[in-house]
PDB file of C-alpha atoms in Angstrom:
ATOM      1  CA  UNK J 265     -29.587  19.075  -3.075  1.00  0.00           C
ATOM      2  CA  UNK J 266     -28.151  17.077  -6.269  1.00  0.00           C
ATOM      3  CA  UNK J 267     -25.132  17.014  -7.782  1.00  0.00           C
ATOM      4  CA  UNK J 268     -26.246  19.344 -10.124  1.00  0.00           C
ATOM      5  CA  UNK J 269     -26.729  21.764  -7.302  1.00  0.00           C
ATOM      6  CA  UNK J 270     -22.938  21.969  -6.517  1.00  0.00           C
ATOM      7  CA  UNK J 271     -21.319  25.125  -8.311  1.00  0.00           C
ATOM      8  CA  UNK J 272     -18.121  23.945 -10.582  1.00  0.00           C
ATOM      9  CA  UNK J 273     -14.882  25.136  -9.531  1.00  0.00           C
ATOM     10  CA  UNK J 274     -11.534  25.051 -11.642  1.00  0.00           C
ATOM     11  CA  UNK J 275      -9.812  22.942  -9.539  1.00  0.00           C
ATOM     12  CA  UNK J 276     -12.983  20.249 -10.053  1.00  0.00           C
ATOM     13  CA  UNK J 277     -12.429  16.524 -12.131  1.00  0.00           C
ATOM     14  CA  UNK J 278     -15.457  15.120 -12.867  1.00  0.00           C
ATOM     15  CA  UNK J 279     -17.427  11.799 -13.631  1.00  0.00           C
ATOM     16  CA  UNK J 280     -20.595  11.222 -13.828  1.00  0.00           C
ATOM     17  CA  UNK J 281     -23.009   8.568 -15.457  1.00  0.00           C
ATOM     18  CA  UNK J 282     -26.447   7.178 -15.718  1.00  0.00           C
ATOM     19  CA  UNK J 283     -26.723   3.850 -14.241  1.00  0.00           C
ATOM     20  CA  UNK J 284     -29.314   1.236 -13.894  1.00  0.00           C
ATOM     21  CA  UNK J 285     -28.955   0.368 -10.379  1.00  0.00           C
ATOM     22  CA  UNK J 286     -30.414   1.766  -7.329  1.00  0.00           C
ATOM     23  CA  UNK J 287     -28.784   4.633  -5.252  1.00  0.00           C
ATOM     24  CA  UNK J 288     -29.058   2.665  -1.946  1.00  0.00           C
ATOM     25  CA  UNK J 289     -26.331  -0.131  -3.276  1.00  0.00           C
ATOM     26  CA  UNK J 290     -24.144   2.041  -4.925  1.00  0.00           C
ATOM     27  CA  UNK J 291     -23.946   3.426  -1.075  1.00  0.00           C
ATOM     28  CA  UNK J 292     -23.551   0.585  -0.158  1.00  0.00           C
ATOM     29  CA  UNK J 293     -20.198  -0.173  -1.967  1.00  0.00           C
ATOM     30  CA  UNK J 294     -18.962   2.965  -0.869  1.00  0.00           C
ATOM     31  CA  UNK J 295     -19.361   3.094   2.153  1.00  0.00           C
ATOM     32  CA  UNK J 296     -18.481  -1.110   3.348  1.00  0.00           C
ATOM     33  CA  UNK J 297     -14.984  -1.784   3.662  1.00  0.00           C
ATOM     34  CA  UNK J 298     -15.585  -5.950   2.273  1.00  0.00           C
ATOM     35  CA  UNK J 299     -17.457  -4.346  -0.860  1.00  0.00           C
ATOM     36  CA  UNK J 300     -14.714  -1.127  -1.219  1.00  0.00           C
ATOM     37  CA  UNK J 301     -12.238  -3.788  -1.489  1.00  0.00           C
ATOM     38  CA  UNK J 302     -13.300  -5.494  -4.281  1.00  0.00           C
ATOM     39  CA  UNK J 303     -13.977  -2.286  -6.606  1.00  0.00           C
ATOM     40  CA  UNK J 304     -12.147   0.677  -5.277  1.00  0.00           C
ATOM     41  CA  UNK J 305      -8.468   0.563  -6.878  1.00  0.00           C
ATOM     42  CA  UNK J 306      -8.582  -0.055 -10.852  1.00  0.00           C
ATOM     43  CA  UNK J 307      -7.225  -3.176 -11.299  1.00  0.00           C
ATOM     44  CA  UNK J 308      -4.558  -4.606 -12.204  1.00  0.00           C
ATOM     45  CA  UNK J 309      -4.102  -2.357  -9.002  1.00  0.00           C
ATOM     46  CA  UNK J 310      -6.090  -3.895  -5.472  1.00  0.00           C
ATOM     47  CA  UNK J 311      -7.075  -2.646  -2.000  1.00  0.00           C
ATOM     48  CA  UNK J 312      -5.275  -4.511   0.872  1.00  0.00           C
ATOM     49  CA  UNK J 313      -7.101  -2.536   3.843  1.00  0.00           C
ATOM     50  CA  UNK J 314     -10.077  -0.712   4.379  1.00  0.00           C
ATOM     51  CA  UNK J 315     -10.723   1.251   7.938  1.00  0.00           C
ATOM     52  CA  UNK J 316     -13.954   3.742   8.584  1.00  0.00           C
ATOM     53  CA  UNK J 317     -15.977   5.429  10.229  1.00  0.00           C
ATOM     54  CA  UNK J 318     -18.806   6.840   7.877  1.00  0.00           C
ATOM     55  CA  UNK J 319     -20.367   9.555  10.064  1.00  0.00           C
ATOM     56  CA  UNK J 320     -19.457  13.361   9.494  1.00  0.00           C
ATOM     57  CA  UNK J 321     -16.322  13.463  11.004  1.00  0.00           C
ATOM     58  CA  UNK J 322     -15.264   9.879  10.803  1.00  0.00           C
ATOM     59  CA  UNK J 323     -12.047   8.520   9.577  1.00  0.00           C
ATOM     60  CA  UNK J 324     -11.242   6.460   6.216  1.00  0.00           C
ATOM     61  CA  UNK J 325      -8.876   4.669   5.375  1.00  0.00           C
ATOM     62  CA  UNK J 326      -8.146   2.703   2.281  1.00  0.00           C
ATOM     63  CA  UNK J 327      -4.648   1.317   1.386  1.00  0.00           C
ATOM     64  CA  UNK J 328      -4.242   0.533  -2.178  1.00  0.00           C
ATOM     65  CA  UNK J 329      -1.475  -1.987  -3.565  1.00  0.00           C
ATOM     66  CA  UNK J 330       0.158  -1.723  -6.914  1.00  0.00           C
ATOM     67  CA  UNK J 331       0.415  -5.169  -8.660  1.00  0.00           C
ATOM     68  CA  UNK J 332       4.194  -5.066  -7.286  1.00  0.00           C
ATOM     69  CA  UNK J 333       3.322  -4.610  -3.897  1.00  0.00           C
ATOM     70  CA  UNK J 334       3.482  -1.527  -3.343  1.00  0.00           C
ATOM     71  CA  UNK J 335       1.470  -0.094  -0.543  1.00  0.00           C
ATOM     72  CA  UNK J 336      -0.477   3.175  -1.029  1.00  0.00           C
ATOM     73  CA  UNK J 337      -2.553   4.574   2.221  1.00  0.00           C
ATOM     74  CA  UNK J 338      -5.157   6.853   1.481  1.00  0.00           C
ATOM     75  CA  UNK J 339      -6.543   9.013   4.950  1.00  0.00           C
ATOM     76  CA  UNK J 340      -9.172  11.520   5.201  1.00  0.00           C
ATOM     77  CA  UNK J 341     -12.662  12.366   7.256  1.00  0.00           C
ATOM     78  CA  UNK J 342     -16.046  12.454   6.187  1.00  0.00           C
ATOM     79  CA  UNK J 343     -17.751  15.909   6.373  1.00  0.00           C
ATOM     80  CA  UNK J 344     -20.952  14.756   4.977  1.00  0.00           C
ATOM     81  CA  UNK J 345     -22.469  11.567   5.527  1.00  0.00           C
ATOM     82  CA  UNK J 346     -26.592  11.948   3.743  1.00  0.00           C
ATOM     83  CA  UNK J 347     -27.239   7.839   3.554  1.00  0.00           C
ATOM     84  CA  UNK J 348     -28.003   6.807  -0.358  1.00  0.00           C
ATOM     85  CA  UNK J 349     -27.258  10.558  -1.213  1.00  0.00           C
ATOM     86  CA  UNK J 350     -24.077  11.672  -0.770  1.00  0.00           C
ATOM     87  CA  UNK J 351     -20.516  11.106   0.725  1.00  0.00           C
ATOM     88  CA  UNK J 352     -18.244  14.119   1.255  1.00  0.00           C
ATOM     89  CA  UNK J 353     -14.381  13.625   2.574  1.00  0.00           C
ATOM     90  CA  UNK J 354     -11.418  15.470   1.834  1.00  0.00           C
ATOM     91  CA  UNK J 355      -7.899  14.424   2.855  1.00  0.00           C
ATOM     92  CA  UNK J 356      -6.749  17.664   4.369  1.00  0.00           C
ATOM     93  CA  UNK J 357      -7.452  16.084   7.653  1.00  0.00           C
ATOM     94  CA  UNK J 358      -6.880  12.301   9.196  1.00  0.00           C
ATOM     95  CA  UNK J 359      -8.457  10.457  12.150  1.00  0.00           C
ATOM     96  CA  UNK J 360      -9.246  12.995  15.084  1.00  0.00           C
ATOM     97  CA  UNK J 361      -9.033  16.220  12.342  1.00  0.00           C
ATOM     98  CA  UNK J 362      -5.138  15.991  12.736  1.00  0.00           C
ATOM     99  CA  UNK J 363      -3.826  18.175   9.564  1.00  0.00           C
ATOM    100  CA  UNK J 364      -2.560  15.942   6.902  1.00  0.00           C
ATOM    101  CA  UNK J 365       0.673  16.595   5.243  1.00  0.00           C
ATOM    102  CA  UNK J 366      -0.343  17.783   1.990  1.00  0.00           C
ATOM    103  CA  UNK J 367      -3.785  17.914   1.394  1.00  0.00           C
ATOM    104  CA  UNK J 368      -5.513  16.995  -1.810  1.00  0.00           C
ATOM    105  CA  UNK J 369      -8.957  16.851  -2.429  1.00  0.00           C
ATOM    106  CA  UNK J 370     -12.344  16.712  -1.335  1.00  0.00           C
ATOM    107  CA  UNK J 371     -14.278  14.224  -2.751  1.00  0.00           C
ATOM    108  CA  UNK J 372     -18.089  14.469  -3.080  1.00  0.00           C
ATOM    109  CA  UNK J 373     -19.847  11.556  -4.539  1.00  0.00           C
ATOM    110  CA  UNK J 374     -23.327  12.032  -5.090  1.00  0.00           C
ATOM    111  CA  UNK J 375     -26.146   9.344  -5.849  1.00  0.00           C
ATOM    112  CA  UNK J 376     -29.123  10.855  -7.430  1.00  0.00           C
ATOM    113  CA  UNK J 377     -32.479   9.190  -7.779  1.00  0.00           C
ATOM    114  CA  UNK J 378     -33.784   9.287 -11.493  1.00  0.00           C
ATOM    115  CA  UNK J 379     -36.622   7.214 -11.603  1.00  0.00           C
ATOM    116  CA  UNK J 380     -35.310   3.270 -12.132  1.00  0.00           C
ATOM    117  CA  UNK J 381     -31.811   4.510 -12.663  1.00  0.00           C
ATOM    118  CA  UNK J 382     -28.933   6.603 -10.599  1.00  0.00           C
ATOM    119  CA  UNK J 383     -26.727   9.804 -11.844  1.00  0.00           C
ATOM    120  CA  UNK J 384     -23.992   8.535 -10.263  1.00  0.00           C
ATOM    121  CA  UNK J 385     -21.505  11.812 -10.279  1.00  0.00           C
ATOM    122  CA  UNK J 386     -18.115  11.825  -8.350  1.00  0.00           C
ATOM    123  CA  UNK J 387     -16.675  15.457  -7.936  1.00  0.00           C
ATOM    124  CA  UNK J 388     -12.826  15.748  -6.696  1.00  0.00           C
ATOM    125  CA  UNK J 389     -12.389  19.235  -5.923  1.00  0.00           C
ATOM    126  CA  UNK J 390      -8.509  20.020  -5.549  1.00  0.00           C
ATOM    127  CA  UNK J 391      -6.935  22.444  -3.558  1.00  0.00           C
ATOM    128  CA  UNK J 392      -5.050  23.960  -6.213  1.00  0.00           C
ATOM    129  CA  UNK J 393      -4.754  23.757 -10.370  1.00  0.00           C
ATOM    130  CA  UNK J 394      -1.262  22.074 -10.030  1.00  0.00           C
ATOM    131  CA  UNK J 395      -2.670  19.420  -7.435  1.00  0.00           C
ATOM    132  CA  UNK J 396      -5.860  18.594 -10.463  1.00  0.00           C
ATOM    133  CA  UNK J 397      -3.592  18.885 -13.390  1.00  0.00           C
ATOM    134  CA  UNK J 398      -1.384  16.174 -11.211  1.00  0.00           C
ATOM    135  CA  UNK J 399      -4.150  13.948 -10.757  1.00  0.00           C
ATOM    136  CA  UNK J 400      -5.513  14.376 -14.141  1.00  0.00           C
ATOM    137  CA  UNK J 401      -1.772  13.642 -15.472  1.00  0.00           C
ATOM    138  CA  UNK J 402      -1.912  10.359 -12.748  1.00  0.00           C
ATOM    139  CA  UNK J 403      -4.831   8.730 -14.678  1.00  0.00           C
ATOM    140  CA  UNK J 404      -7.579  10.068 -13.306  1.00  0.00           C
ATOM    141  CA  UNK J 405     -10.191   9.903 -15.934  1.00  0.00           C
ATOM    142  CA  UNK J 406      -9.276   6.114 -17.134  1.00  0.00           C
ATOM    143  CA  UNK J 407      -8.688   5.316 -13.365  1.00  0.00           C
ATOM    144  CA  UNK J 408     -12.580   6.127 -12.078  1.00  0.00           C
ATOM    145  CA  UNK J 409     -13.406   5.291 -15.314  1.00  0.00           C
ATOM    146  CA  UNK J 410     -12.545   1.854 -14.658  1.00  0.00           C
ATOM    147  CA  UNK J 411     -13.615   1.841 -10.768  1.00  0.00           C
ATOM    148  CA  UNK J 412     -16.990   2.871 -11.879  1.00  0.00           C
ATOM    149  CA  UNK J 413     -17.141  -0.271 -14.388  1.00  0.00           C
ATOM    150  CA  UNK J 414     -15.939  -2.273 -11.396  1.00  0.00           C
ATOM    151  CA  UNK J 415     -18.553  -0.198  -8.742  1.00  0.00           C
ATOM    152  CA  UNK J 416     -21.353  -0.860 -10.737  1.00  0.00           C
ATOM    153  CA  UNK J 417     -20.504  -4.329 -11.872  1.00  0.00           C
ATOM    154  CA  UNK J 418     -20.415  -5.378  -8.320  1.00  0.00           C
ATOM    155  CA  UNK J 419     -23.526  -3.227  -7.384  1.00  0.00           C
ATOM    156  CA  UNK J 420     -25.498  -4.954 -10.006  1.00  0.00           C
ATOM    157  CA  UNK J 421     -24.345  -8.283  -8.035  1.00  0.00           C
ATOM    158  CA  UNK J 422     -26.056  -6.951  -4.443  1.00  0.00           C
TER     159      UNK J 422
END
């Protein structure tokens, strides 16, 4: 299954792009706290703290800092866990599938094979049209723009 396999939804913000580097590092940088650190929050912004577990139902954890020092934990499990293919976590749940607050999203982040290159596609799926239009309002598409720039800078690096 490809990204292109998963059905839209309404509630769905989406980026994807062609990139020249393989699947197996942009993996990589998702999915090791040292390399999440360095490209996950779009900077001036910065990650002080990654924790996981990537195996379907494993914990994450990534706090991000604002450029004042504000802290900004981020919790959730992973439901799918296909290596070099595809991460799935949502934030309705935390570590040991205790009920978060307030979820979300679900996040699935798909790395697709195409030839040399990658369709690199990350799908948030929210849980409701006020909880997208709230993310979209927060940044989102300059915001993973600019992580994307910054994942693919450092994957190139690997």
């Amino acid at each position: 299954m490809t990204a292109q396999d998963i059905p839209d939804h309404a509630n769905d913000l989406v980026l994807t792009r062609l990139l020249d580097i393989p699947a197996d590092r942009l993996y990589r940088c998702w999915t090791e706290p040292a390399l999440i650190q360095q490209w996950f929050a779009p900077s001036p912004w910065s990650v002080s703290r990654v924790d996981n577990d990537v195996r379907p139902g494993g914990h994450s954890l990534i706090v991000m800092r604002s450029p004042e020092g504000q802290e900004m934990p981020g919790r959730g499990v992973y439901l799918e866990v296909i290596p070099n293919r595809r991460l799935v976590f949502t934030d309705a749940f935390t570590q040991g599938w205790v009920p978060a607050d307030k979820p979300f999203m679900t996040g699935i982040v798909s790395f697709d094979p195409e030839g040399s290159q990658t369709r690199y596609t990350a799908r948030v799926r929210h849980w409701s049209a006020a909880d997208r239009a709230q993310h979209e309002a927060m940044g989102f598409h300059t915001g993973w723009d600019q992580c994307t720039d910054q994942l693919a800078e450092l994957a190139a690096r690997l």
